[in-house]
Amino acid sequence: MTKKDVLLSIKDLDVQYKTEDGVVHAANGISLDLYEGETLGLVGETGAGKTTVALSVLKLIPDPPGKIVAGEITYKGRDIVNMPESEMRKIRGDEISMIFQDPMTALNPIIPVGEQIAEAVRFHSDVSRQEAQQKAMQTLELVGIPAERYDEYPHQFSGGMKQRVVIAIALCCNPHLLIADEPTTALDVTIQAQILEMMNELKSEMNTSLIMITHDLGIVAHMCDRVAVVYAGQVVEIGTTRQIFKNTAHPYTVGLFDSLPHLDDADDTELDERRLKPIPGLMPDPANLPHGCKFAPRCPYKTDVCENPVELKELEDGHMVRCILMDKQPGGEG
Amino acid sequence: MLLEVRNLKKYFSTPGGDLHAVDGVSFGIEEGHTLGVVGESGCGKSTLGRVILHLLDQTDGQIFFEGRDITHVNKRELKELQKKMQIIFQDPFSSLNPRMTVAQTIREPLLITKMYPKDQIDKEVLRMMDTVGLARRLANSYPHELDGGRRQRIGVARALVLNPKFIVCDEPVSALDVSIQAQIINLLLDLQKERGLTYIFITHDLSVVKYLSHDILVMYLGQMVEKSPARDIFRHPLHPYTKALLSAVPIPDVDAKLNRILLKGELTSPINPKPGCRFAQRCIYAKDKCSQVNPELEEILPGHTVACHYAGEINGL
């Protein structure tokens, strides 16, 4: 991959939520760059902070209780964190848009789907109602929904079709940056295959950059140029998809791969002997994180040094790992 | 054969007509084996599990358990059956009573069936918690205090406490993160080995189902389209739908060759379905006959049955 211009840059992002049980550290110094035209996968378990990153970029962190307490987010050289809301509204949905996880709840049930797309068009460009409707119909066709269905309501669509509508809303203003938060988790695999294929096509047509939030490493393998693995509000490993899959370095990433039932395993072993290798333990309570390496309590390679905070270090070109044992530990399957 | 189902049907009446949720499904499971049931949402796989357990009444067909016809049972017989047949639900959040502690939830089936004398029940509950890997100190915790994995362990314990022979696992790991999912899958495998349990494992996750099933049954809109030993179906899927389904699974390998068969079109409605193959509208091999005559299940290879008029032709058999 040739290095292109940085479109979005996140540096040391800290996001906290104040709750009754204490301060929840949803992001603890997340740093990553997104290049023009690339697809970056954001991988991690529930509560790792993936969605927090997405919401921060769009400045949609519910405040209170949430707050970006430190860090920089730069989009095309412009500072997002301190941008006034009036300006942010021009960017949000126009330059940067988001596909939400659950198509069942992301749409307004009492407005026809076409209207919901046209609304976004009217908001961001100075067009007449008719022009907006035209544009909305075009976008519907683009995502594979006949324009005649413009006046239908969300309940008249299946799950896969609703997700297409959500994608149409996100795409109608030709965004530069698209953030997709588990866009196919709620869908069946054959429908998922259709949607992913469509997103890939649209992306190359429009030269959109994409942040793909997912927990499915299969989707990452097929969709992403680079991957950032997030754990307890930190990037623990980042690199090209090939680096992450072929030269897996962080014990957490290794654990993630090991927990998967591989389709091939079943051919080689008898059912009685098959066992998966889960990561022991649970993700730490985000209100009470360990001081040092956040993964240390579950890590098979833990030593005393892991009590101290660890920085991301470069393992190979563009492949960064947050682990103290990085140099000693053999790469590959771990 | 521990369980056998013959031509099982379940129709729901809706304002638009009869919804054919399960339409003529037949299979048998050997004791100690796992039958994986796969299919997409709305294909009737959960309904199938529930009809077998008498959680829903069947419309037509027969169910045999331990060689006995259990299609129609009275209340007393049902209670006896429930000691032997249990279910683990998908969502460990909504399938537990939020006002009952861990111990109360696991104790409930024992109180209902009166399987043990009162003074033994608590001991049995703790023993069960050990078996499924729930720390005893959690006995008085409520579900909301626990994470998804632990909650699903309660679901497993509740199903297991009556010492059943047969368990329907209805998407038991779908709501869990992969690292936790692996813990629960291992637990189910261990329990099967120790106790000789028989499972029906309902899921849409093909890599999970391949990992733990002896046989796999593929459903599409209420009908079974293919059934075979787990390995065969992944090596040589015969039905066009199974082929498309397997090809759509994103494999976590950067070098995996993608040969996706993209299905066009949407699902046909299972309400008053027309005669003919229900997959015909999305099938790339469909011919006129497919939308007129319903294909019967045929054993094309040993132990491998498929319902497709052209299965032989498509697969060069």
XYZ file of C-alpha atoms in Angstrom:
651
model
C 0.000 0.000 0.000
C 1.337 3.402 -0.860
C 1.062 5.958 1.865
C -1.365 8.670 0.910
C -2.462 11.828 2.598
C -3.844 11.621 6.083
C -7.553 12.410 6.045
C -8.342 11.959 9.704
C -5.948 11.940 12.577
C -6.790 11.025 16.155
C -4.158 11.717 18.813
C -4.264 10.579 22.430
C -8.025 10.678 22.621
C -9.403 10.400 26.155
C -13.133 10.064 26.590
C -14.737 9.668 29.987
C -18.261 9.058 31.146
C -19.238 10.120 34.633
C -21.551 7.535 36.158
C -22.808 6.676 39.621
C -20.200 3.933 39.841
C -17.356 6.304 39.088
C -15.613 7.613 36.016
C -15.724 5.220 33.084
C -12.670 5.506 30.854
C -14.095 4.665 27.443
C -11.073 5.854 25.476
C -7.615 5.967 27.042
C -5.280 7.702 24.655
C -6.439 6.309 21.329
C -4.258 7.411 18.416
C -4.744 6.489 14.795
C -4.492 7.924 11.311
C -6.818 7.286 8.418
C -5.458 7.794 4.915
C -7.392 9.052 1.888
C -9.393 6.309 0.237
C -8.502 3.498 2.612
C -10.654 1.218 4.741
C -9.545 0.974 8.337
C -11.004 -1.775 10.490
C -11.637 -1.101 14.172
C -11.778 -4.431 15.964
C -12.469 -5.328 19.571
C -14.982 -6.739 22.004
C -18.099 -5.151 23.400
C -17.092 -2.192 25.539
C -13.603 -1.853 24.061
C -14.315 1.706 22.956
C -14.867 1.256 19.209
C -18.148 3.126 19.080
C -16.744 5.809 21.391
C -14.108 6.570 18.759
C -16.770 6.858 16.059
C -18.981 9.104 18.149
C -16.003 11.287 19.074
C -15.119 11.890 15.443
C -18.674 13.059 14.808
C -18.810 14.892 18.139
C -21.860 12.904 19.124
C -20.637 11.814 22.554
C -23.622 12.447 24.827
C -22.442 15.264 27.096
C -23.246 14.866 29.963
C -22.357 12.200 31.034
C -19.619 11.794 28.423
C -16.799 14.168 27.588
C -13.712 14.301 25.435
C -11.270 15.202 28.204
C -8.077 15.229 26.180
C -6.666 14.621 22.752
C -6.914 15.943 19.229
C -9.060 14.943 16.296
C -8.047 16.546 13.019
C -10.073 16.136 9.874
C -8.496 17.581 6.713
C -6.321 19.660 8.977
C -9.265 21.103 10.891
C -9.612 20.701 14.634
C -12.827 18.803 15.393
C -12.674 18.760 19.172
C -12.931 22.526 19.514
C -15.103 23.143 16.495
C -18.283 25.090 17.253
C -21.458 23.040 16.918
C -22.780 25.234 14.093
C -19.792 24.341 11.957
C -19.803 20.718 13.032
C -23.364 20.366 11.797
C -22.195 21.267 8.313
C -19.607 18.531 8.348
C -21.682 15.881 10.052
C -23.784 13.969 7.540
C -22.151 15.823 4.655
C -18.392 15.324 4.769
C -18.416 12.642 7.443
C -21.349 10.342 7.871
C -22.133 7.278 9.854
C -23.955 4.014 9.278
C -25.447 2.902 12.550
C -25.487 -0.647 13.783
C -29.144 -1.404 14.079
C -31.250 -0.598 11.008
C -34.377 -1.398 13.007
C -33.909 1.592 15.304
C -31.874 3.982 13.161
C -34.839 4.970 10.976
C -37.812 7.102 11.895
C -40.826 4.768 11.720
C -43.363 7.484 10.798
C -41.539 9.160 7.914
C -41.319 7.544 4.449
C -37.811 6.286 3.762
C -37.334 8.556 0.729
C -38.158 11.608 2.830
C -35.546 10.594 5.387
C -32.906 10.615 2.680
C -34.140 13.851 1.084
C -34.063 15.549 4.477
C -30.322 15.026 4.710
C -29.843 16.326 1.176
C -31.883 19.479 1.851
C -30.047 20.117 5.078
C -26.625 20.077 3.483
C -27.143 21.626 0.077
C -29.119 24.533 -1.219
C -31.558 22.636 -3.378
C -35.289 22.685 -3.960
C -37.572 20.010 -2.566
C -37.825 18.439 -5.990
C -34.096 18.331 -6.517
C -33.652 16.783 -3.103
C -36.251 14.170 -3.965
C -34.462 13.446 -7.223
C -31.191 13.000 -5.410
C -32.823 10.757 -2.801
C -34.322 8.571 -5.522
C -30.947 8.287 -7.225
C -29.338 7.238 -3.964
C -32.055 4.625 -3.378
C -31.342 3.133 -6.787
C -27.649 3.263 -6.017
C -28.072 1.014 -3.000
C -30.314 -1.340 -4.940
C -33.784 -0.198 -3.898
C -36.248 0.691 -6.688
C -37.056 4.428 -6.587
C -40.778 3.566 -6.549
C -40.371 2.575 -2.919
C -39.596 6.213 -1.990
C -42.947 6.668 -0.243
C -42.871 3.447 1.737
C -42.316 3.334 5.483
C -39.506 1.473 7.261
C -41.810 -1.310 8.490
C -42.509 -2.253 4.878
C -38.847 -3.144 4.368
C -36.927 -6.245 5.420
C -33.860 -5.936 7.661
C -31.424 -5.991 4.764
C -33.415 -3.386 2.835
C -33.657 -1.147 5.909
C -29.891 -1.310 6.245
C -29.646 -0.217 2.617
C -31.822 2.779 3.452
C -29.528 3.642 6.359
C -26.573 3.380 3.993
C -28.390 5.537 1.437
C -28.871 8.256 4.065
C -25.182 8.090 4.882
C -24.177 8.259 1.218
C -26.612 10.819 -0.182
C -24.263 13.761 0.382
C -21.245 11.962 -1.098
C -19.292 11.894 2.147
C -15.525 11.883 2.175
C -15.410 9.754 5.247
C -17.868 7.051 6.130
C -17.958 5.422 9.546
C -19.786 2.104 9.571
C -20.576 0.790 13.054
C -21.184 -2.954 12.727
C -23.225 -2.343 9.582
C -24.100 -5.987 9.000
C -24.208 -7.478 12.491
C -27.996 -7.548 12.513
C -28.210 -9.209 9.097
C -28.070 -12.740 7.736
C -24.866 -13.873 6.010
C -26.219 -13.914 2.466
C -27.652 -10.424 2.936
C -24.430 -9.366 4.665
C -22.480 -10.515 1.603
C -24.687 -8.352 -0.619
C -24.310 -5.270 1.592
C -20.524 -5.609 1.945
C -20.133 -6.070 -1.798
C -22.242 -2.976 -2.355
C -20.233 -0.920 0.137
C -17.004 -1.949 -1.556
C -18.323 -0.924 -4.960
C -19.663 2.404 -3.750
C -16.448 3.097 -1.931
C -14.301 2.655 -5.008
C -16.730 4.657 -7.153
C -16.822 7.616 -4.801
C -13.307 7.322 -3.405
C -14.697 7.421 0.102
C -12.533 6.575 3.096
C -14.114 4.085 5.429
C -13.794 3.244 9.089
C -15.288 -0.197 9.573
C -16.174 -1.031 13.151
C -16.690 -4.744 13.608
C -15.938 -7.711 15.814
C -15.930 -10.089 12.845
C -12.391 -10.855 11.725
C -13.765 -12.447 8.574
C -15.232 -9.117 7.487
C -11.949 -7.405 8.313
C -10.006 -9.842 6.133
C -12.181 -9.032 3.136
C -12.903 -5.348 3.562
C -10.022 -3.594 5.264
C -6.651 -2.247 4.163
C -5.490 -1.671 7.714
C -6.717 -2.785 11.136
C -6.606 -1.268 14.603
C -7.283 -3.684 17.460
C -8.835 -1.903 20.417
C -8.849 -3.184 23.984
C -10.096 -1.337 27.066
C -10.012 2.021 25.339
C -6.560 1.675 23.806
C -5.172 0.655 20.459
C -3.125 -2.451 21.296
C -2.085 -3.288 17.769
C -2.343 -1.522 14.438
C -1.022 -2.385 11.001
C -1.990 -3.513 7.544
C -4.529 -6.295 7.443
C -1.819 -8.669 6.218
C 0.531 -7.706 9.065
C -2.173 -8.234 11.677
C -3.314 -11.576 10.251
C 0.059 -13.015 9.291
C 2.335 -11.530 11.907
C -0.042 -11.291 14.841
C 1.931 -9.833 17.728
C -0.165 -8.663 20.663
C -1.268 -11.470 23.001
C -4.825 -10.119 22.914
C -4.981 -10.241 19.118
C -3.506 -13.742 19.207
C -6.209 -14.671 21.737
C -8.937 -13.260 19.505
C -7.794 -15.379 16.568
C -7.461 -18.464 18.757
C -11.003 -18.143 20.116
C -12.489 -18.479 16.652
C -13.725 -21.841 15.507
C -11.919 -22.168 12.191
C -13.852 -23.834 9.438
C -10.839 -26.063 8.674
C -10.207 -27.263 12.248
C -13.243 -29.445 12.094
C -11.711 -31.462 9.255
C -8.582 -32.386 11.140
C -9.841 -33.410 14.572
C -12.524 -35.704 15.891
C -15.428 -33.961 17.533
C -14.647 -35.437 20.943
C -11.230 -33.796 20.997
C -12.186 -30.416 19.633
C -11.792 -27.558 22.073
C -11.443 -23.848 21.410
C -8.865 -21.675 23.128
C -10.806 -18.862 24.760
C -9.069 -15.887 26.360
C -9.356 -16.548 30.087
C -11.109 -14.007 32.261
C -13.067 -10.922 31.348
C -12.389 -7.433 30.079
C -11.511 -5.160 33.023
C -14.188 -2.890 34.430
C -13.743 0.386 32.504
C -14.385 2.292 35.720
C -11.498 0.517 37.388
C -8.774 -0.158 34.837
C -5.365 -1.567 35.707
C -2.645 1.055 35.843
C -0.245 -0.735 33.522
C -1.037 -2.914 30.544
C -4.824 -3.240 30.422
C -4.602 -6.789 29.131
C -2.095 -8.004 31.716
C -4.647 -9.686 34.044
C -5.669 -12.041 31.213
C -2.296 -12.351 29.530
C -0.403 -15.666 29.505
C 2.925 -13.809 29.105
C 2.420 -11.417 32.013
C 5.491 -10.355 34.017
C 6.093 -7.757 36.728
C 7.046 -5.176 34.111
C 3.464 -5.237 32.840
C 2.403 -3.259 35.931
C 3.837 -0.200 34.216
C 2.089 1.619 31.374
C 3.178 0.481 27.901
C 3.526 2.541 24.761
C 2.857 1.547 21.178
C 6.133 0.494 19.555
C 6.914 -0.204 15.955
C 7.435 -3.892 15.178
C 7.829 -3.537 11.440
C 7.002 -0.824 8.940
C 3.602 0.558 9.921
C 2.908 -2.267 12.394
C 2.652 -0.932 15.949
C 2.164 -3.064 19.055
C 1.464 -2.114 22.660
C 3.232 -4.905 24.499
C 6.349 -5.049 26.610
C 7.192 -8.566 25.470
C 6.988 -7.597 21.844
C 10.670 -8.202 21.130
C 10.964 -11.535 22.895
C 7.767 -13.094 21.760
C 7.810 -15.035 18.520
C 5.415 -13.653 15.936
C 2.938 -15.649 13.975
C 0.543 -17.931 15.754
C 1.897 -17.082 19.204
C -32.167 -43.060 17.576
C -32.929 -40.869 20.582
C -35.156 -38.434 18.759
C -36.966 -38.770 15.502
C -39.169 -36.291 13.733
C -41.380 -37.238 10.804
C -42.892 -34.736 8.405
C -43.239 -32.142 11.156
C -45.275 -29.046 10.328
C -46.062 -25.887 12.204
C -48.294 -23.262 10.656
C -49.174 -19.981 12.338
C -52.380 -18.318 11.287
C -51.880 -14.674 10.369
C -54.301 -12.135 8.891
C -52.711 -12.807 5.484
C -53.124 -16.582 5.699
C -51.165 -19.510 7.098
C -47.486 -18.863 7.734
C -45.615 -22.069 7.052
C -42.883 -21.760 9.686
C -41.937 -25.435 9.628
C -43.113 -27.376 6.614
C -42.472 -31.082 6.452
C -39.197 -31.557 8.330
C -37.968 -35.113 9.011
C -34.780 -36.267 10.717
C -33.376 -38.468 13.461
C -30.596 -37.925 16.004
C -28.466 -40.656 17.565
C -27.914 -40.502 21.296
C -24.835 -38.445 22.171
C -24.800 -36.696 18.821
C -25.339 -33.085 17.829
C -27.534 -32.003 14.977
C -26.740 -28.502 13.793
C -29.695 -26.646 12.324
C -28.689 -23.692 10.176
C -30.597 -21.161 8.167
C -31.283 -17.459 8.050
C -33.682 -15.523 10.221
C -37.236 -16.544 9.576
C -36.397 -19.990 8.186
C -38.183 -21.722 11.063
C -35.193 -23.147 12.900
C -36.219 -21.813 16.325
C -39.825 -22.841 15.753
C -38.617 -26.353 14.951
C -36.807 -26.562 18.300
C -39.809 -25.285 20.171
C -42.277 -27.644 18.533
C -40.096 -30.626 19.419
C -40.108 -29.521 23.061
C -43.864 -28.931 23.025
C -43.362 -25.245 23.730
C -45.482 -24.815 20.611
C -48.140 -27.242 19.371
C -47.389 -28.984 16.121
C -49.767 -28.668 13.168
C -48.971 -32.037 11.643
C -46.368 -34.781 11.766
C -44.937 -36.996 14.459
C -42.243 -36.751 17.124
C -40.612 -39.830 18.658
C -38.388 -39.741 21.733
C -36.633 -42.871 23.029
C -38.727 -44.851 20.594
C -42.026 -43.567 21.965
C -44.493 -41.400 20.058
C -44.618 -38.151 22.028
C -46.544 -36.122 19.462
C -49.544 -35.892 21.765
C -48.958 -35.950 25.503
C -51.037 -34.953 28.490
C -49.868 -32.583 31.215
C -48.443 -35.281 33.423
C -46.549 -36.913 30.598
C -45.258 -33.518 29.476
C -43.841 -32.889 32.938
C -41.984 -36.183 32.752
C -40.706 -35.307 29.288
C -39.436 -31.941 30.429
C -37.071 -33.686 32.808
C -35.449 -35.251 29.793
C -35.712 -32.458 27.239
C -34.540 -28.938 27.938
C -33.637 -25.735 26.108
C -30.935 -23.060 26.290
C -32.107 -19.756 24.891
C -30.283 -17.272 22.730
C -30.427 -14.127 24.729
C -29.024 -14.456 28.235
C -30.425 -11.005 28.969
C -34.118 -11.576 28.365
C -34.364 -15.298 29.124
C -33.584 -14.883 32.812
C -36.002 -13.487 35.360
C -34.342 -10.259 36.549
C -35.905 -10.641 39.996
C -34.513 -14.092 40.665
C -30.992 -14.725 41.920
C -28.661 -17.196 40.249
C -29.472 -19.874 42.820
C -33.216 -19.259 42.617
C -33.163 -19.560 38.831
C -31.297 -22.851 38.901
C -33.438 -24.132 41.796
C -36.770 -23.456 40.074
C -36.890 -26.596 37.874
C -36.010 -28.744 40.904
C -38.856 -27.251 42.928
C -41.320 -27.803 40.108
C -40.370 -31.396 39.394
C -39.686 -32.347 43.026
C -36.826 -34.515 41.816
C -34.915 -34.311 45.072
C -35.986 -34.058 48.709
C -36.016 -30.453 49.901
C -32.832 -30.670 51.941
C -30.865 -31.876 48.944
C -31.952 -29.164 46.554
C -29.497 -26.486 47.669
C -26.618 -28.904 47.492
C -27.688 -29.835 43.982
C -27.826 -26.167 42.938
C -24.287 -25.525 44.150
C -23.046 -28.676 42.461
C -24.613 -27.452 39.220
C -22.934 -24.059 39.577
C -19.580 -25.818 39.903
C -20.319 -27.893 36.818
C -20.954 -24.894 34.581
C -18.150 -22.816 36.075
C -20.107 -20.296 38.115
C -18.337 -19.312 41.334
C -20.392 -20.231 44.408
C -20.121 -16.695 45.722
C -22.419 -15.618 42.866
C -25.325 -17.715 44.183
C -27.125 -14.668 45.495
C -26.318 -12.326 42.617
C -28.954 -11.092 40.219
C -28.597 -11.440 36.435
C -28.000 -7.711 35.873
C -24.873 -7.893 38.038
C -23.299 -10.452 35.717
C -21.767 -10.284 32.238
C -23.205 -12.073 29.208
C -20.976 -15.133 29.503
C -21.862 -15.760 33.135
C -25.521 -15.172 32.390
C -25.399 -17.762 29.647
C -23.816 -20.166 32.141
C -26.918 -19.729 34.296
C -29.008 -20.651 31.260
C -26.900 -23.776 30.762
C -27.161 -24.697 34.453
C -30.923 -24.235 34.446
C -31.264 -26.552 31.457
C -28.899 -29.117 32.929
C -30.062 -29.294 36.523
C -32.769 -31.882 35.801
C -30.132 -34.097 34.202
C -31.813 -34.192 30.784
C -30.787 -36.388 27.879
C -31.578 -33.937 25.169
C -31.085 -30.172 24.922
C -32.149 -27.725 22.257
C -29.505 -24.989 22.104
C -31.162 -22.060 20.370
C -28.346 -19.706 19.286
C -26.711 -19.966 22.736
C -23.570 -18.036 21.783
C -24.834 -15.522 19.234
C -25.098 -12.691 21.733
C -21.584 -13.192 23.111
C -18.154 -11.836 22.181
C -15.845 -14.339 20.491
C -13.587 -14.925 23.485
C -16.606 -15.628 25.704
C -18.332 -17.567 22.944
C -15.373 -19.958 22.910
C -15.740 -20.542 26.672
C -19.403 -21.505 26.346
C -18.798 -23.740 23.307
C -16.088 -25.602 25.225
C -18.446 -25.983 28.169
C -21.154 -27.483 25.942
C -18.621 -29.864 24.374
C -17.305 -30.953 27.783
C -20.807 -31.557 29.094
C -21.689 -33.626 26.074
C -18.628 -35.785 26.538
C -19.202 -36.273 30.279
C -22.926 -36.899 30.193
C -23.558 -38.256 26.724
C -25.929 -35.386 25.968
C -27.745 -35.082 22.679
C -28.029 -31.571 21.223
C -29.945 -29.796 18.567
C -27.766 -26.760 17.970
C -29.630 -23.964 16.223
C -27.498 -21.191 14.808
C -26.818 -18.993 11.828
C -23.061 -19.129 12.473
C -21.677 -21.766 10.146
C -18.193 -21.989 11.605
C -19.644 -22.648 15.064
C -22.051 -25.264 13.793
C -19.379 -27.077 11.827
C -17.163 -27.127 14.867
C -19.572 -28.967 17.121
C -22.055 -30.899 14.984
C -22.090 -34.487 13.788
C -24.806 -33.781 11.266
C -26.092 -30.579 9.747
C -29.560 -29.730 8.544
C -30.048 -26.659 6.372
C -33.439 -24.981 6.385
C -34.877 -22.455 3.997
C -38.267 -20.861 4.571
C -39.625 -23.673 6.713
C -38.363 -26.528 4.589
C -35.267 -28.647 4.912
C -33.183 -28.303 1.793
C -30.193 -30.433 2.744
C -28.972 -32.779 5.470
C -25.692 -34.621 5.767
C -22.740 -35.389 8.034
C -21.065 -32.088 8.967
C -17.878 -32.664 6.984
C -19.630 -33.630 3.781
C -21.840 -30.596 3.672
C -18.858 -28.274 3.929
C -16.821 -30.220 1.361
C -19.590 -30.858 -1.109
C -22.648 -28.718 -0.535
C -25.225 -29.988 -3.002
C -28.102 -27.543 -2.753
C -27.697 -24.161 -4.487
C -28.819 -22.397 -1.321
C -26.276 -24.216 0.848
C -23.582 -23.330 -1.678
C -24.513 -19.649 -1.522
C -24.761 -19.720 2.265
C -21.316 -21.285 2.690
C -19.751 -18.956 0.160
C -21.102 -15.917 2.015
C -19.279 -16.676 5.271
C -16.402 -14.223 5.581
C -13.357 -16.342 6.405
C -10.843 -14.715 8.776
C -7.867 -15.242 6.496
C -6.322 -12.597 4.248
C -5.398 -15.215 1.661
C -8.821 -16.833 1.554
C -10.114 -16.785 -1.982
C -13.461 -15.173 -2.230
C -15.870 -17.023 -4.408
C -19.028 -15.479 -3.178
C -22.210 -16.558 -4.834
C -24.241 -13.410 -4.416
C -27.928 -14.096 -4.145
C -30.214 -11.695 -5.864
C -33.602 -10.785 -4.628
C -35.351 -11.055 -1.323
C -36.889 -13.947 0.537
C -40.241 -15.150 -0.731
C -43.058 -14.898 1.767
C -43.714 -17.989 3.881
C -47.387 -16.997 4.101
C -49.455 -19.259 1.848
C -46.370 -20.153 -0.183
C -46.944 -21.118 -3.784
C -46.091 -24.616 -4.908
C -42.596 -25.199 -6.176
C -39.168 -24.720 -4.687
C -39.153 -21.790 -2.249
C -35.626 -20.902 -3.187
C -36.368 -20.752 -6.925
C -36.649 -16.943 -7.044
C -33.104 -16.442 -5.792
C -31.574 -19.499 -7.428
C -29.177 -19.132 -10.341
C -29.991 -22.608 -11.633
C -33.781 -22.245 -11.479
C -35.813 -23.556 -14.414
C -39.547 -23.634 -15.080
C -40.056 -26.874 -13.211
C -38.670 -25.293 -10.011
C -41.520 -22.836 -9.632
C -44.129 -25.519 -10.343
C -43.155 -28.703 -8.537
C -41.949 -28.888 -4.965
C -38.691 -30.882 -4.901
C -38.678 -33.923 -2.601
C -35.741 -34.847 -0.384
C -33.544 -37.421 -2.084
C -30.528 -39.280 -0.778
C -28.038 -38.470 -3.511
C -24.879 -39.539 -1.710
C -24.737 -41.928 1.251
C -26.224 -40.120 4.247
C -26.517 -36.901 2.243
C -30.024 -35.839 1.303
C -31.005 -32.792 -0.678
C -34.240 -31.270 -1.975
C -33.464 -29.934 -5.436
C -34.707 -31.096 -8.831
C -31.346 -30.509 -10.410
C -28.973 -31.401 -7.568
C -27.537 -34.297 -9.555
C -27.035 -32.226 -12.656
C -25.544 -29.189 -10.919
C -23.062 -31.290 -9.000
C -22.190 -33.638 -11.848
C -23.512 -36.684 -9.983
